[in-house]
């Protein structure tokens, strides 16, 4: 998603949650991981604008991406408060190994069904994550999560509708949807693995491993209801939280960062 | 929750003379995307107080990524500057999270006049969302259908009236 907001209106750490909350180093690293997840997914969704199969989906994927960008802005602003950096510093002036997103979110869009599969897995994860994070003892993280969860609700609904439509549609759409699930499934284990950036944050962070049960109950049922098969895809090695990424992240960052790097400090 | 209780949460107008005047000034700022609604109607205006650093205004976004927030912030600063307050700071607060239940009755009426169907009461947590009838703001018919869940802005869905055939926006429950 091309972020063209004027530098002067960038949300400052002081303006988030109104309290001028400054994150500790440990909380900042945790928020950075969550912020990167949302930012990278937003950028991928933005790639659909003018390319979606129908106008309504252009608008829907753009809007879902915009919500994700909103979550990213809040989380990265909060993370940046620990280091005196703005959301823009973090989004535009870090290199690939410094990004902490889980690998699911950088997966290329592929076709529409692959994007829906990625969004389904992502929305189920975010829904559980933000539900738990909204009770965090860190008031800023709790506020961001409570806000985000209401929006994710619509995203999940959108994914489930398309899962059913494509799964129960034509032979062709069914096949594509199955393939989409098979491809994106490789990233599920990493998504729900322990977060190395949150080991010492009891009560503040959410251990993704505790959210796995939600996924295991809900997603297979949704897939079966749509007449599709639960994938048995081998799992990827992961490592996104440690800055290990697939070859597709570099080009995404190049596009996202090119303007800000060509004109450092510019506002428009 | 009673209507009065919701009203108190949605529009916490300060009681002090000067602060309530400043509140009323800030409350003239409209949503750039739905210019019939003020930020007070929406429940976006959360507090106005005077501090050593000048006037501090708090607003809450309707949606996290809502681009209207930046415009509202600039407009609040402009309107207070014009009234002679040179130091104005606008803060964004996320808690309590905004809900369409905070939309004032006059705001709802103005939305309908503007051609946007107002949101119904928000459903409580649950897995089943019922699509109840949305009334067409043009002809009043309930014979309408959702054309797209995601509309021109994050907060709206696109509907079509099957009686008068007109499309219209619907402010989603949130």
XYZ file of C-alpha atoms in Angstrom:
442
model
C 0.000 0.000 0.000
C 1.521 3.308 -1.026
C 1.549 5.362 2.119
C 1.450 8.960 1.005
C 0.668 10.661 4.251
C 2.521 13.868 4.859
C 5.492 13.540 7.185
C 4.213 16.393 9.318
C 1.038 14.479 10.156
C 2.829 11.254 11.035
C 1.532 10.008 14.340
C 4.172 10.666 16.951
C 4.814 8.367 19.910
C 3.338 11.100 22.106
C 0.033 10.978 20.266
C -0.518 7.243 20.540
C -2.884 6.311 23.330
C -2.649 9.907 24.471
C -0.462 9.052 27.427
C 2.839 9.507 25.635
C 3.627 5.929 26.589
C 7.231 4.976 25.938
C 7.842 1.290 25.299
C 10.674 -0.549 27.026
C 13.266 -2.186 24.781
C 11.692 -5.618 25.222
C 8.134 -4.416 24.569
C 9.340 -2.406 21.564
C 10.883 -5.492 19.948
C 7.675 -7.408 20.506
C 5.543 -4.603 19.053
C 7.960 -4.377 16.111
C 7.294 -8.020 15.196
C 3.532 -7.541 15.347
C 3.764 -4.253 13.458
C 5.835 -5.841 10.700
C 3.283 -8.644 10.312
C 0.544 -6.083 9.690
C 2.682 -3.802 7.507
C 3.906 -6.514 5.149
C 0.417 -7.971 4.767
C -0.961 -4.483 4.055
C 1.643 -3.986 1.331
C 0.782 -7.335 -0.274
C -2.941 -6.549 -0.216
C -2.250 -3.165 -1.777
C -0.745 -4.948 -4.782
C -4.277 -6.091 -5.674
C -5.539 -2.548 -6.178
C -6.529 -2.217 -9.877
C -5.723 -5.935 -10.325
C -8.505 -7.704 -8.431
C -10.928 -9.928 -10.344
C -13.800 -7.502 -9.823
C -14.227 -3.917 -8.669
C -15.795 -4.912 -5.342
C -12.735 -7.006 -4.498
C -10.411 -4.174 -5.428
C -12.234 -2.136 -2.805
C -12.467 -4.975 -0.275
C -8.797 -5.997 -0.422
C -7.766 -2.340 -0.424
C -9.885 -1.690 2.669
C -8.596 -4.768 4.481
C -5.070 -3.639 3.636
C -5.861 -0.170 4.962
C -7.031 -1.618 8.272
C -3.810 -3.648 8.487
C -1.806 -0.517 7.723
C -3.618 1.211 10.585
C -2.625 -1.581 12.975
C 0.952 -1.389 11.676
C 1.103 2.390 12.178
C 0.007 2.124 15.808
C 2.344 -0.782 16.588
C 5.391 0.651 14.817
C 4.836 4.080 16.363
C 4.756 2.464 19.790
C 7.850 0.362 19.014
C 9.665 3.449 17.748
C 9.008 5.282 21.022
C 11.764 3.170 22.615
C 14.371 4.270 20.070
C 13.271 7.796 19.156
C 12.156 6.609 15.734
C 8.932 7.352 13.842
C 6.707 4.843 12.086
C 8.228 6.048 8.788
C 11.805 5.483 9.981
C 10.916 1.889 10.776
C 8.890 1.209 7.636
C 11.185 2.809 5.075
C 14.710 2.690 6.448
C 15.259 -0.856 7.614
C 16.753 -3.590 5.473
C 15.419 -7.088 4.891
C 17.169 -8.835 7.841
C 15.777 -6.178 10.186
C 12.180 -7.020 9.360
C 10.600 -9.287 11.944
C 7.425 -10.447 10.227
C 6.351 -14.068 10.130
C 6.812 -15.504 6.647
C 3.116 -16.052 5.887
C 2.623 -12.320 5.399
C 5.340 -11.909 2.771
C 4.056 -14.828 0.685
C 3.402 -13.558 -2.855
C -0.253 -12.976 -3.709
C -0.293 -15.713 -6.344
C -3.819 -15.902 -7.697
C -6.963 -14.652 -5.958
C -7.548 -17.993 -4.225
C -4.022 -17.982 -2.754
C -4.610 -14.484 -1.420
C -7.900 -15.623 0.156
C -6.157 -18.643 1.714
C -3.430 -16.405 3.162
C -6.056 -13.953 4.438
C -8.111 -16.722 6.034
C -5.099 -18.058 7.967
C -4.034 -14.518 8.862
C -7.496 -13.400 10.023
C -8.023 -16.432 12.259
C -4.602 -15.793 13.796
C -5.169 -12.054 14.286
C -8.607 -12.642 15.768
C -7.196 -14.942 18.488
C -4.076 -12.824 18.982
C -5.884 -9.512 19.431
C -8.535 -11.118 21.645
C -5.795 -12.200 24.077
C -3.633 -9.105 23.634
C -6.575 -6.854 24.538
C -6.138 -8.088 28.123
C -2.388 -7.302 28.121
C -1.037 -5.513 31.163
C 0.535 -3.029 28.743
C -2.244 -0.450 28.236
C -1.027 0.678 24.799
C -0.860 -2.852 23.375
C -4.250 -3.627 24.947
C -5.835 -0.560 23.326
C -4.352 -1.264 19.886
C -5.541 -4.892 20.101
C -9.095 -4.067 21.212
C -9.431 -1.668 18.285
C -7.875 -4.027 15.762
C -9.988 -7.001 16.722
C -13.227 -5.297 15.707
C -11.803 -4.744 12.252
C -10.390 -8.255 11.874
C -13.898 -9.557 12.433
C -14.892 -8.187 9.003
C -11.729 -9.544 7.386
C -12.411 -13.062 8.635
C -15.979 -12.893 7.409
C -14.755 -11.830 3.960
C -12.276 -14.737 3.750
C -14.830 -17.317 4.860
C -17.360 -16.105 2.285
C -14.822 -16.493 -0.525
C -13.601 -19.841 0.800
C -17.170 -21.137 0.513
C -17.819 -19.484 -2.835
C -14.642 -20.797 -4.472
C -14.672 -24.170 -2.713
C -18.282 -24.827 -3.672
C -18.170 -23.032 -7.033
C -16.984 -24.573 -10.278
C -14.516 -27.411 -10.650
C -11.940 -24.812 -11.652
C -12.515 -22.513 -8.641
C -12.541 -25.523 -6.307
C -9.186 -26.682 -7.635
C -7.666 -23.200 -7.340
C -8.938 -22.751 -3.761
C -7.504 -26.135 -2.755
C -4.173 -25.188 -4.290
C -4.211 -21.855 -2.487
C -4.747 -23.563 0.857
C -2.046 -26.139 0.108
C 0.488 -23.393 -0.675
C -0.233 -21.129 2.309
C -0.507 -24.014 4.747
C 3.303 -24.304 4.788
C 3.458 -21.202 7.010
C 0.990 -22.269 9.716
C 3.496 -23.859 12.114
C 5.749 -20.813 12.043
C 2.799 -18.505 12.712
C 1.922 -20.400 15.883
C 5.466 -21.101 17.068
C 6.901 -19.397 20.159
C 7.797 -15.753 19.634
C 11.525 -15.298 20.335
C 10.895 -11.561 20.765
C 8.473 -12.100 23.628
C 10.011 -14.640 25.951
C 10.349 -12.393 28.999
C 7.095 -10.512 28.670
C 4.712 -12.440 30.885
C 1.314 -10.795 31.051
C 2.312 -8.286 28.369
C 2.703 -10.462 25.264
C 0.712 -13.392 23.932
C 2.397 -16.757 23.349
C 1.199 -17.801 19.864
C 1.415 -21.466 20.894
C -1.584 -20.902 23.177
C -3.631 -19.765 20.164
C -3.033 -22.892 18.102
C -6.028 -24.723 19.556
C -8.405 -22.050 18.183
C -6.948 -22.561 14.716
C -7.067 -26.355 14.945
C -10.742 -26.306 15.886
C -12.008 -23.625 13.535
C -10.033 -23.822 10.308
C -10.390 -27.537 9.480
C -14.146 -27.162 10.056
C -14.335 -24.174 7.702
C -12.308 -26.018 5.051
C -14.456 -29.140 5.324
C -17.661 -27.086 5.220
C -16.460 -25.549 1.957
C -16.037 -29.068 0.527
C -12.245 -28.853 0.504
C -9.478 -31.075 1.878
C -7.339 -30.190 4.890
C -3.833 -29.690 3.461
C -0.886 -31.897 4.421
C 1.794 -29.516 3.154
C 5.307 -29.836 4.626
C 6.041 -26.888 6.905
C 8.526 -24.145 6.083
C 11.521 -23.547 8.339
C 10.268 -20.154 9.411
C 12.539 -17.747 11.211
C 10.765 -14.528 10.246
C 10.963 -13.181 13.787
C 14.758 -13.548 13.584
C 14.963 -11.706 10.275
C 15.119 -14.806 8.097
C 12.950 -14.348 5.037
C 12.047 -15.849 1.686
C 13.336 -14.333 -1.541
C 10.010 -12.559 -2.072
C 10.459 -10.024 0.739
C 13.274 -8.082 -0.951
C 11.272 -6.978 -4.004
C 8.309 -6.084 -1.762
C 10.521 -3.822 0.371
C 12.151 -2.317 -2.720
C 8.775 -1.182 -3.988
C 7.526 -0.053 -0.586
C 10.656 1.932 0.261
C 11.848 3.328 -3.065
C 10.152 6.722 -2.829
C 11.132 7.454 0.756
C 14.733 6.454 0.064
C 14.955 8.516 -3.136
C 13.827 11.618 -1.237
C 14.875 11.181 2.398
C 13.099 13.587 4.705
C 10.740 14.843 1.998
C 7.123 15.543 2.786
C 4.353 15.792 0.271
C -26.891 0.053 28.502
C -29.395 2.912 28.600
C -29.365 5.626 25.944
C -28.345 8.188 28.550
C -25.397 6.077 29.680
C -24.211 5.651 26.084
C -24.624 9.382 25.516
C -22.386 10.136 28.505
C -19.645 7.859 27.194
C -19.980 9.061 23.603
C -19.941 12.804 24.291
C -18.000 13.575 27.503
C -18.347 17.370 27.179
C -16.301 19.035 29.931
C -18.171 21.033 32.591
C -15.713 23.934 33.031
C -16.761 27.145 31.264
C -13.612 27.672 29.185
C -13.105 23.999 28.417
C -16.704 23.529 27.344
C -16.336 26.536 25.022
C -13.233 24.956 23.509
C -15.087 21.650 23.195
C -17.881 23.400 21.288
C -15.320 24.983 18.955
C -13.618 21.632 18.276
C -17.069 20.095 17.854
C -17.656 22.196 14.717
C -15.066 20.101 12.822
C -16.707 17.694 10.378
C -15.743 14.305 9.005
C -14.179 15.148 5.611
C -15.701 12.016 4.104
C -19.208 12.556 5.505
C -19.322 16.346 5.837
C -22.797 16.418 7.413
C -21.404 14.778 10.541
C -19.380 16.634 13.131
C -16.732 14.819 15.136
C -19.026 15.324 18.131
C -21.937 13.578 16.358
C -19.612 10.677 15.599
C -18.255 10.325 19.126
C -14.752 10.872 17.688
C -14.135 13.915 19.929
C -13.068 12.454 23.291
C -11.769 15.277 25.470
C -10.613 18.878 25.527
C -8.463 20.203 28.350
C -6.189 23.101 29.091
C -2.626 22.346 30.199
C 0.695 24.143 30.573
C 1.445 23.253 26.947
C -1.781 24.754 25.622
C -5.002 23.079 24.583
C -4.931 19.296 24.420
C -7.662 17.682 22.322
C -8.126 13.924 22.196
C -9.835 12.142 19.324
C -10.398 8.469 18.567
C -10.354 6.977 15.066
C -13.413 5.213 13.682
C -11.093 2.614 12.087
C -7.340 2.210 12.758
C -6.395 3.086 9.204
C -8.970 5.846 8.746
C -7.269 8.558 6.641
C -9.855 11.110 7.788
C -8.117 11.249 11.183
C -5.213 13.293 9.780
C -7.619 15.779 8.192
C -9.675 16.079 11.383
C -6.517 16.704 13.385
C -5.468 19.563 11.078
C -8.986 21.037 11.132
C -9.135 20.996 14.949
C -5.800 22.811 15.148
C -6.971 25.345 12.532
C -10.302 26.091 14.208
C -8.704 26.598 17.637
C -5.838 28.678 16.189
C -8.413 30.906 14.534
C -10.095 31.429 17.900
C -6.784 32.669 19.304
C -5.365 29.493 20.833
C -1.879 29.224 19.355
C -0.734 26.106 21.214
C -2.898 23.115 20.309
C -1.958 19.465 20.598
C -4.198 16.733 19.188
C -3.745 13.252 20.605
C -5.136 10.021 19.233
C -6.600 7.693 21.851
C -7.556 4.115 21.062
C -9.312 3.128 24.287
C -12.200 2.798 24.709
C -12.484 1.582 21.116
C -14.928 3.566 18.977
C -18.293 2.033 18.236
C -21.158 3.052 15.949
C -23.364 2.977 19.060
C -21.818 6.374 19.866
C -23.382 8.036 16.814
C -25.817 10.698 18.064
C -29.500 10.648 17.085
C -29.097 13.943 15.211
C -26.068 12.415 13.480
C -28.162 9.437 12.416
C -30.887 11.725 11.081
C -28.347 13.802 9.150
C -26.799 10.626 7.679
C -30.176 9.475 6.374
C -30.862 12.891 4.834
C -27.446 12.733 3.215
C -28.359 9.403 1.617
C -26.410 7.051 3.896
C -28.265 4.399 5.895
C -27.438 4.670 9.599
C -26.050 1.709 11.547
C -28.303 -0.417 13.709
C -27.320 -1.473 17.223
C -24.049 -3.402 17.251
C -24.335 -7.148 17.637
C -22.711 -8.585 20.729
C -19.864 -11.061 20.489
C -20.854 -14.240 18.740
C -20.230 -16.227 15.628
C -23.583 -15.707 13.922
C -24.209 -12.346 12.330
C -27.763 -11.855 11.120
C -28.319 -9.679 8.109
C -31.380 -7.721 9.149
C -33.064 -5.398 6.672
C -31.358 -2.102 5.929
C -33.786 0.708 5.074
C -33.205 2.567 1.794
C -32.498 6.228 2.639
C -34.046 7.319 -0.684
C -37.467 5.619 -0.649
C -37.643 3.949 2.757
C -38.046 0.421 1.415
C -36.614 -2.508 3.344
C -36.339 -4.465 0.103
C -32.604 -3.887 -0.215
C -29.538 -6.061 -0.723
C -25.851 -5.781 0.062
C -23.823 -5.343 -3.127
C -20.420 -5.141 -1.429
C -19.444 -5.484 2.222
C -16.542 -3.066 1.677
C -17.612 0.276 0.233
C -16.165 3.682 -0.547
C -14.557 3.967 2.901
C -13.654 1.474 5.634
C -16.758 2.361 7.625
C -19.312 1.816 4.861
C -20.822 -1.001 2.816
C -22.562 -0.617 -0.560
C -26.241 -1.507 -0.845
C -28.784 -1.469 -3.662
C -32.501 -0.802 -3.197
C -34.598 -3.279 -5.118
C -37.637 -1.026 -5.086
C -36.255 2.293 -6.353
C -33.116 0.671 -7.877
C -30.838 3.289 -6.308
C -27.496 2.338 -4.812
C -26.676 3.743 -1.384
C -23.991 3.556 1.293
C -24.649 1.910 4.624
C -22.662 2.836 7.725
C -21.549 -0.584 9.033
C -22.175 -1.562 12.652
C -18.816 -1.477 14.366
